[in-house]
Amino acid sequence: MARTAVVVAVCSFALACGRDHGTPRVRPLPVADGSPALRGGGAPRSPRSASYKIDARLDVVRHEITATQTLTWINTGESAVDTLPFHLYLNAFKNESTLFMRSGRGGMRGEEASPGGWGWIRVDSVQVAGAELASTLAFAGGDETVATLPLPTAVPPGGTIDVAFKFTAQLPEVFARTGYKGEFHMVGQWFPKIGVRTGPPGAERWECEPFHVNTEFFADFGVYDVAITVPNTYVVAATGVLAAATEAPGGTRTFTYHAEDVHDFAWMADPYMDVMSGQAKVEDGTVEVRVVYRPAQKEFARRHLEAGVGAIEKFSAWFVPYPWPIITIIDPPPDAAMGAGGMEYPTLVTTGGDTVFARPGLRLPEYVTVHEVGHNWFQGMLASNEAVEAWLDEGVNEWADAKVMADLYGARASGVDWMGWQAEVGALRRAVGTDPSSLPVPIAAAAYAFVDSSAYASATYDKTARALATLEQTVGPAKFAAAMKAYTRAWAFKHPTGRDLFDVLSRELGEDLTWFVRPAFQEVGGIELAIRNAACRLVHPPRGVFGEGASRTIVTETEAPETGSYICEVVVTNTGSVHAPVDIELEFADGSTQRVRWDDRGRGTWERFVIERSTPLVEVWLDPENKLALATPVTHRYRLDGDGSAALRAAAWVSSVTQTLMQIVGP
Amino acid sequence: MGSTGMSMRGLGGLGDMIGAGLRGLSRYTGTLFAVFVVQSLIAAACMIGIALVLAQAFSHLPLFDEAVDGQLVAVIWVVRHARGTFVAVGGIVFAAIVLWQLAAWFLAGGLYGVLAERPESRGETARCFGASGAATYLAYARLAVCSLPAWALVLTVFGACLGMVAPRLEYALAVTDLIGPLAFAFVPALALLHFFWTVSDYARVELTLRHDTHDPGVLATYLRSLVFVAKRPLTLVHGGLGWVFFLLVTIAYAYLSQGRAMYGAEGAITLFVARQGVALLRMAIHVAVMAGQIELGRTRPLPPRHAEAPADATS
């Protein structure tokens, strides 16, 4: 008996544990993509002011990259430059004292950095015109994620400089978008990357913020030629197109990628990945969508592929056509997904990861893929400064994602369509998100200025999307779509700011949007609609004592009977900071309805509606079409006479469950 | 098994225990109904309390109607924005279960007493039920305290097993990936739970059967029952069979009621009545199991005598 129990226990544990990937095998040498880096070739889309040639070798045992890099930087400004600042992002993961680790309290997105899996980057050499300048490279801003390089000779306006680096990058155990997990390597923010000159001509300044847990990235467009050497058992995927793949000594091979008009370069190496691909049709051709996944994730890869193809097609149709020939979607292994998942780079994104609990119909995996692919527009092409205006890509992208999901999966079930449950993405986001009115920081704040990561995420992603959806519904979806298209076409391959977005919107919509933009984006608060009072009374002529002396009369109920009609009064308030027109639907006892509109822009915080009808009012519904996404709609629909039947049904269900529990604990 | 001459009296095994259960049910249907009425009253009180709390918060908000109709977004809104209401509902549920647990010590004692003494008339049954329930109430309460380390052990085993397979659960990609880890996490704990539950049941049987004659100590009875159950897998099979039927009835009802939404107050009442039928059936299963346990419990060796009593008293 005991022996049997031991055998059963051992077998159970074996069954419960371990999924073996097998031994990595030498992969066939990939064929170069053979396509130009931009679809159809053509002229550069961007100034290409920061271009990189990198030769990198990955040590898959030590998870370390040794590389040489030549940066060619063009001073596109009108002032000379005597110092170059560089991001050394990997130093954020060097120890617990970095700004990143301190600001994130050692974690990000709910995951802690792995103790012992530290990451760092060391610049071994930096040369300008053959002169070694490594000794002059100095960390700036009290953090090792930014270093400045004084130049022996200033770069004049329009001038070009080549800076040659040798560096060593130690990847962290996967955390905050980059690193390794087992044999999986996601390599992002891994090379010395120059900052961006911004500001008015002649008074430009560097934007090169230290790496904070809330801040992402900002960089200039350029051309990337990157050679990556890895063991010949590894599959590689990277930004751009594969220009060449060659065998190299020591059982390795070198993959050379070429990308144009991009502002970042990331790559992945893993010995177990497979690739599936599909074609997205855009107005001027097709885009190849590749999903790179481990075999156990094949079913999820299909979902990501469908979402990726759909996203490329929708974003291209609604904004700017996707300009590159390929997009690669990395589906990280489950144990690496928290760290590596849900990240965007030009032409390469990572999914949010896969789990058995994301059943088909629960569309979080699809949503994250659509979101990351969407970043190829909002930040990939419209390269806003994520450190200073994170909402401009994250929030605008979130707004667009909900529309893409609705178009791909149906408006009613774009978020959930499972076991009879259905929900639309925007409605779900609104329901699970933080009340915008409760956020202590406005949307338009620098990412590092938020009180905490939660407020940053709520304002940057959710509140922005809700504010844009509110504005869209207020001005009309068709007009708003055209205005957003105009914005993306005007600012693609540039560095737009929030002001640029609203300038274009105001121009295209033909109205000054200050009434909405200032309170919704630059101030704290939201829309706080409420029904303060809703009541009806039967109408009758005035009763009481009228006149004096001989003309004094007393009008009683008999003389002034009720007419049979009702006077109904509804008082609506908006105590929030954002005021937008609101429709109000009044339903009467005979089933008839009446719409009234309250446009409270500059007209106070409350309004009284008085309606005379032959039947009494039974229900008031503020914003029945849910146009005001910035508002919290729980009490927007109000029944004048209470109805407890739903409460009784819910109670019957709960008591039934309770009785089942009672029967488990007792007879 | 059994050191007394009468220990194996008329008991062949599982079939006899099931037969005893069926006989007990047919003979004491009224007692079953009486106990069930108590439970139904508590459940009904629970329902009314919850309905009042929910109606107070939501009767003017059609959003709640949508939530009850199963609209996911409405459910989220309602739960997020009326947490206090749902905490109150949880409190009512908790209070109902605690109340039932307290009542159950008396009711189980009464049931075991009736099934053990087999009174003939209705009045005799009522007297026997009340007397046995009252006599064993405090002993059952002490037994519950004695059982606490066992429940702690069950939780510890569950936590340890779950911890061992947590990464597999976290990173599972297919439903089949879940089966092994879930089985590893749950089966040992459920097996232990069933074992200790059965031990408690047989301790109750012993306390009921021997209360008048031997006045056995609760802890000693618990420990003796632990040994008894460990040596008699039949006890576990019999109890397990009861839980299987309990589960089958519950699943069958869930299956049959699926997709049959009932609206309005009439729907709520219809639901309550239908679910009471299911609850009655499940209680009948419990009572049948108790009758079988009494039957097997009679065969156990007598405990040490702590009270003056006839030497041959066995029931």
mmCIF file of C-alpha atoms in Angstrom, chain A residues 248-425:
data_model
loop_
_atom_site.group_PDB
_atom_site.id
_atom_site.type_symbol
_atom_site.label_atom_id
_atom_site.label_comp_id
_atom_site.label_asym_id
_atom_site.label_seq_id
_atom_site.Cartn_x
_atom_site.Cartn_y
_atom_site.Cartn_z
ATOM 1 C CA ALA A 248 30.811 31.808 -38.806
ATOM 2 C CA PRO A 249 33.619 29.991 -37.010
ATOM 3 C CA GLY A 250 33.000 28.009 -33.848
ATOM 4 C CA GLY A 251 29.535 26.722 -34.665
ATOM 5 C CA THR A 252 28.093 30.190 -34.912
ATOM 6 C CA ARG A 253 26.443 32.190 -37.606
ATOM 7 C CA THR A 254 26.027 35.861 -38.274
ATOM 8 C CA PHE A 255 22.723 37.492 -39.107
ATOM 9 C CA THR A 256 22.918 40.935 -40.653
ATOM 10 C CA TYR A 257 19.872 43.146 -40.405
ATOM 11 C CA HIS A 258 19.182 46.397 -42.179
ATOM 12 C CA ALA A 259 16.533 48.909 -41.153
ATOM 13 C CA GLU A 260 15.724 52.373 -42.436
ATOM 14 C CA ASP A 261 13.822 55.242 -40.873
ATOM 15 C CA VAL A 262 13.644 53.600 -37.476
ATOM 16 C CA HIS A 263 14.746 54.983 -34.138
ATOM 17 C CA ASP A 264 15.602 51.803 -32.256
ATOM 18 C CA PHE A 265 16.849 48.296 -32.817
ATOM 19 C CA ALA A 266 15.936 45.208 -30.792
ATOM 20 C CA TRP A 267 16.395 41.515 -31.357
ATOM 21 C CA MET A 268 15.619 38.100 -29.993
ATOM 22 C CA ALA A 269 17.618 34.877 -29.960
ATOM 23 C CA ASP A 270 16.265 31.506 -28.875
ATOM 24 C CA PRO A 271 17.042 27.925 -29.933
ATOM 25 C CA TYR A 272 13.479 26.606 -29.853
ATOM 26 C CA MET A 273 11.461 29.131 -31.799
ATOM 27 C CA ASP A 274 9.411 28.482 -34.919
ATOM 28 C CA VAL A 275 8.013 31.079 -37.274
ATOM 29 C CA MET A 276 4.579 31.430 -38.859
ATOM 30 C CA SER A 277 3.655 34.250 -41.163
ATOM 31 C CA GLY A 278 0.751 35.917 -42.908
ATOM 32 C CA GLN A 279 0.143 38.813 -45.239
ATOM 33 C CA ALA A 280 -1.507 42.070 -44.330
ATOM 34 C CA LYS A 281 -2.989 44.018 -47.211
ATOM 35 C CA VAL A 282 -2.410 47.744 -47.083
ATOM 36 C CA GLU A 283 -3.372 50.373 -49.642
ATOM 37 C CA ASP A 284 -0.071 50.272 -51.504
ATOM 38 C CA GLY A 285 0.901 46.612 -51.199
ATOM 39 C CA THR A 286 1.344 43.927 -48.587
ATOM 40 C CA VAL A 287 3.205 43.540 -45.317
ATOM 41 C CA GLU A 288 4.549 40.225 -44.104
ATOM 42 C CA VAL A 289 3.528 39.573 -40.513
ATOM 43 C CA ARG A 290 5.706 37.027 -38.731
ATOM 44 C CA VAL A 291 5.052 35.468 -35.378
ATOM 45 C CA VAL A 292 8.050 33.853 -33.691
ATOM 46 C CA TYR A 293 6.983 31.347 -31.061
ATOM 47 C CA ARG A 294 7.888 28.153 -29.297
ATOM 48 C CA PRO A 295 5.997 25.065 -30.533
ATOM 49 C CA ALA A 296 3.911 24.734 -27.374
ATOM 50 C CA GLN A 297 2.519 28.206 -28.078
ATOM 51 C CA LYS A 298 1.386 27.505 -31.618
ATOM 52 C CA GLU A 299 -2.325 28.009 -30.948
ATOM 53 C CA PHE A 300 -1.610 31.359 -29.351
ATOM 54 C CA ALA A 301 0.717 32.273 -32.200
ATOM 55 C CA ARG A 302 -2.227 31.873 -34.583
ATOM 56 C CA ARG A 303 -4.215 34.330 -32.492
ATOM 57 C CA HIS A 304 -1.336 36.797 -32.426
ATOM 58 C CA LEU A 305 -0.916 36.452 -36.180
ATOM 59 C CA GLU A 306 -4.591 37.181 -36.807
ATOM 60 C CA ALA A 307 -4.457 40.192 -34.489
ATOM 61 C CA GLY A 308 -1.185 41.389 -36.018
ATOM 62 C CA VAL A 309 -2.457 41.173 -39.596
ATOM 63 C CA GLY A 310 -5.687 42.926 -38.616
ATOM 64 C CA ALA A 311 -3.843 45.659 -36.737
ATOM 65 C CA ILE A 312 -1.470 46.385 -39.619
ATOM 66 C CA GLU A 313 -4.409 46.634 -42.014
ATOM 67 C CA LYS A 314 -6.555 48.848 -39.778
ATOM 68 C CA PHE A 315 -3.826 51.194 -38.587
ATOM 69 C CA SER A 316 -2.584 51.529 -42.177
ATOM 70 C CA ALA A 317 -6.062 52.343 -43.457
ATOM 71 C CA TRP A 318 -6.948 54.777 -40.700
ATOM 72 C CA PHE A 319 -3.644 56.574 -40.276
ATOM 73 C CA VAL A 320 -0.490 56.103 -42.382
ATOM 74 C CA PRO A 321 0.309 52.969 -44.395
ATOM 75 C CA TYR A 322 2.871 50.786 -42.649
ATOM 76 C CA PRO A 323 6.076 51.681 -44.495
ATOM 77 C CA TRP A 324 8.241 48.647 -43.784
ATOM 78 C CA PRO A 325 7.896 45.262 -45.537
ATOM 79 C CA ILE A 326 7.910 43.068 -42.419
ATOM 80 C CA ILE A 327 6.697 43.167 -38.861
ATOM 81 C CA THR A 328 7.892 40.541 -36.427
ATOM 82 C CA ILE A 329 5.846 39.579 -33.397
ATOM 83 C CA ILE A 330 7.826 37.740 -30.723
ATOM 84 C CA ASP A 331 5.734 35.483 -28.496
ATOM 85 C CA PRO A 332 7.946 35.085 -25.421
ATOM 86 C CA PRO A 333 7.987 31.812 -23.495
ATOM 87 C CA PRO A 334 5.523 31.925 -20.592
ATOM 88 C CA ASP A 335 8.214 32.257 -17.946
ATOM 89 C CA ALA A 336 9.726 35.248 -19.753
ATOM 90 C CA ALA A 337 6.514 36.986 -20.718
ATOM 91 C CA MET A 338 6.222 39.216 -17.650
ATOM 92 C CA GLY A 339 9.663 40.617 -18.281
ATOM 93 C CA ALA A 340 9.927 40.578 -22.053
ATOM 94 C CA GLY A 341 6.306 40.771 -23.074
ATOM 95 C CA GLY A 342 4.175 43.670 -24.138
ATOM 96 C CA MET A 343 6.891 45.815 -25.662
ATOM 97 C CA GLU A 344 7.247 47.642 -28.920
ATOM 98 C CA TYR A 345 10.191 48.392 -31.145
ATOM 99 C CA PRO A 346 10.169 49.507 -34.747
ATOM 100 C CA THR A 347 9.063 46.551 -36.905
ATOM 101 C CA LEU A 348 9.399 44.196 -33.934
ATOM 102 C CA VAL A 349 7.080 43.790 -30.978
ATOM 103 C CA THR A 350 6.540 41.290 -28.211
ATOM 104 C CA THR A 351 3.174 39.859 -27.230
ATOM 105 C CA GLY A 352 1.826 40.084 -23.718
ATOM 106 C CA GLY A 353 2.492 36.372 -23.287
ATOM 107 C CA ASP A 354 0.268 33.328 -23.297
ATOM 108 C CA THR A 355 -1.579 31.507 -20.581
ATOM 109 C CA VAL A 356 -4.130 28.741 -20.486
ATOM 110 C CA PHE A 357 -6.476 31.138 -18.758
ATOM 111 C CA ALA A 358 -6.647 33.361 -21.845
ATOM 112 C CA ARG A 359 -9.169 31.061 -23.505
ATOM 113 C CA PRO A 360 -10.186 31.761 -27.085
ATOM 114 C CA GLY A 361 -12.691 34.587 -26.785
ATOM 115 C CA LEU A 362 -10.873 36.188 -23.872
ATOM 116 C CA ARG A 363 -9.008 38.628 -26.042
ATOM 117 C CA LEU A 364 -6.322 40.050 -23.819
ATOM 118 C CA PRO A 365 -3.551 38.374 -25.877
ATOM 119 C CA GLU A 366 -5.001 39.822 -29.076
ATOM 120 C CA TYR A 367 -5.439 43.205 -27.445
ATOM 121 C CA VAL A 368 -1.829 43.431 -26.296
ATOM 122 C CA THR A 369 -0.624 42.399 -29.757
ATOM 123 C CA VAL A 370 -2.809 45.031 -31.406
ATOM 124 C CA HIS A 371 -1.506 47.591 -28.924
ATOM 125 C CA GLU A 372 2.150 46.775 -29.522
ATOM 126 C CA VAL A 373 1.705 46.677 -33.288
ATOM 127 C CA GLY A 374 -0.121 50.010 -33.006
ATOM 128 C CA HIS A 375 2.981 51.483 -31.421
ATOM 129 C CA ASN A 376 4.632 51.254 -34.813
ATOM 130 C CA TRP A 377 2.470 54.272 -35.576
ATOM 131 C CA PHE A 378 2.256 55.992 -32.232
ATOM 132 C CA GLN A 379 5.920 56.255 -31.336
ATOM 133 C CA GLY A 380 7.382 54.140 -34.161
ATOM 134 C CA MET A 381 6.494 56.666 -36.831
ATOM 135 C CA LEU A 382 5.133 59.530 -34.719
ATOM 136 C CA ALA A 383 8.180 59.522 -32.485
ATOM 137 C CA SER A 384 7.001 61.571 -29.526
ATOM 138 C CA ASN A 385 9.046 61.924 -26.367
ATOM 139 C CA GLU A 386 7.851 59.113 -24.114
ATOM 140 C CA ALA A 387 9.689 60.452 -21.098
ATOM 141 C CA VAL A 388 7.932 63.801 -21.231
ATOM 142 C CA GLU A 389 4.636 63.025 -22.979
ATOM 143 C CA ALA A 390 4.033 59.324 -22.581
ATOM 144 C CA TRP A 391 0.299 59.809 -23.108
ATOM 145 C CA LEU A 392 0.915 60.960 -26.657
ATOM 146 C CA ASP A 393 1.820 57.473 -27.801
ATOM 147 C CA GLU A 394 0.449 55.166 -25.112
ATOM 148 C CA GLY A 395 -2.896 56.857 -24.650
ATOM 149 C CA VAL A 396 -3.509 57.736 -28.273
ATOM 150 C CA ASN A 397 -2.586 54.166 -29.156
ATOM 151 C CA GLU A 398 -4.999 52.826 -26.531
ATOM 152 C CA TRP A 399 -7.773 54.919 -28.012
ATOM 153 C CA ALA A 400 -7.009 53.533 -31.473
ATOM 154 C CA ASP A 401 -6.658 49.954 -30.187
ATOM 155 C CA ALA A 402 -10.253 49.853 -28.969
ATOM 156 C CA LYS A 403 -11.437 50.875 -32.417
ATOM 157 C CA VAL A 404 -9.226 48.296 -34.114
ATOM 158 C CA MET A 405 -10.428 45.551 -31.783
ATOM 159 C CA ALA A 406 -14.056 46.499 -32.396
ATOM 160 C CA ASP A 407 -13.494 46.379 -36.127
ATOM 161 C CA LEU A 408 -11.677 43.061 -35.998
ATOM 162 C CA TYR A 409 -13.802 41.159 -33.511
ATOM 163 C CA GLY A 410 -17.145 42.952 -33.476
ATOM 164 C CA ALA A 411 -18.125 45.954 -31.395
ATOM 165 C CA ARG A 412 -20.036 44.044 -28.741
ATOM 166 C CA ALA A 413 -17.444 41.366 -28.133
ATOM 167 C CA SER A 414 -14.129 42.990 -28.921
ATOM 168 C CA GLY A 415 -12.785 42.318 -25.439
ATOM 169 C CA VAL A 416 -14.616 39.217 -24.294
ATOM 170 C CA ASP A 417 -16.718 36.669 -26.132
ATOM 171 C CA TRP A 418 -16.587 33.633 -23.912
ATOM 172 C CA MET A 419 -19.116 31.325 -22.297
ATOM 173 C CA GLY A 420 -21.946 33.694 -23.100
ATOM 174 C CA TRP A 421 -20.141 36.698 -21.654
ATOM 175 C CA GLN A 422 -19.504 39.569 -24.007
ATOM 176 C CA ALA A 423 -17.794 42.886 -23.496
ATOM 177 C CA GLU A 424 -16.358 45.624 -25.616
ATOM 178 C CA VAL A 425 -12.748 46.657 -25.006
#
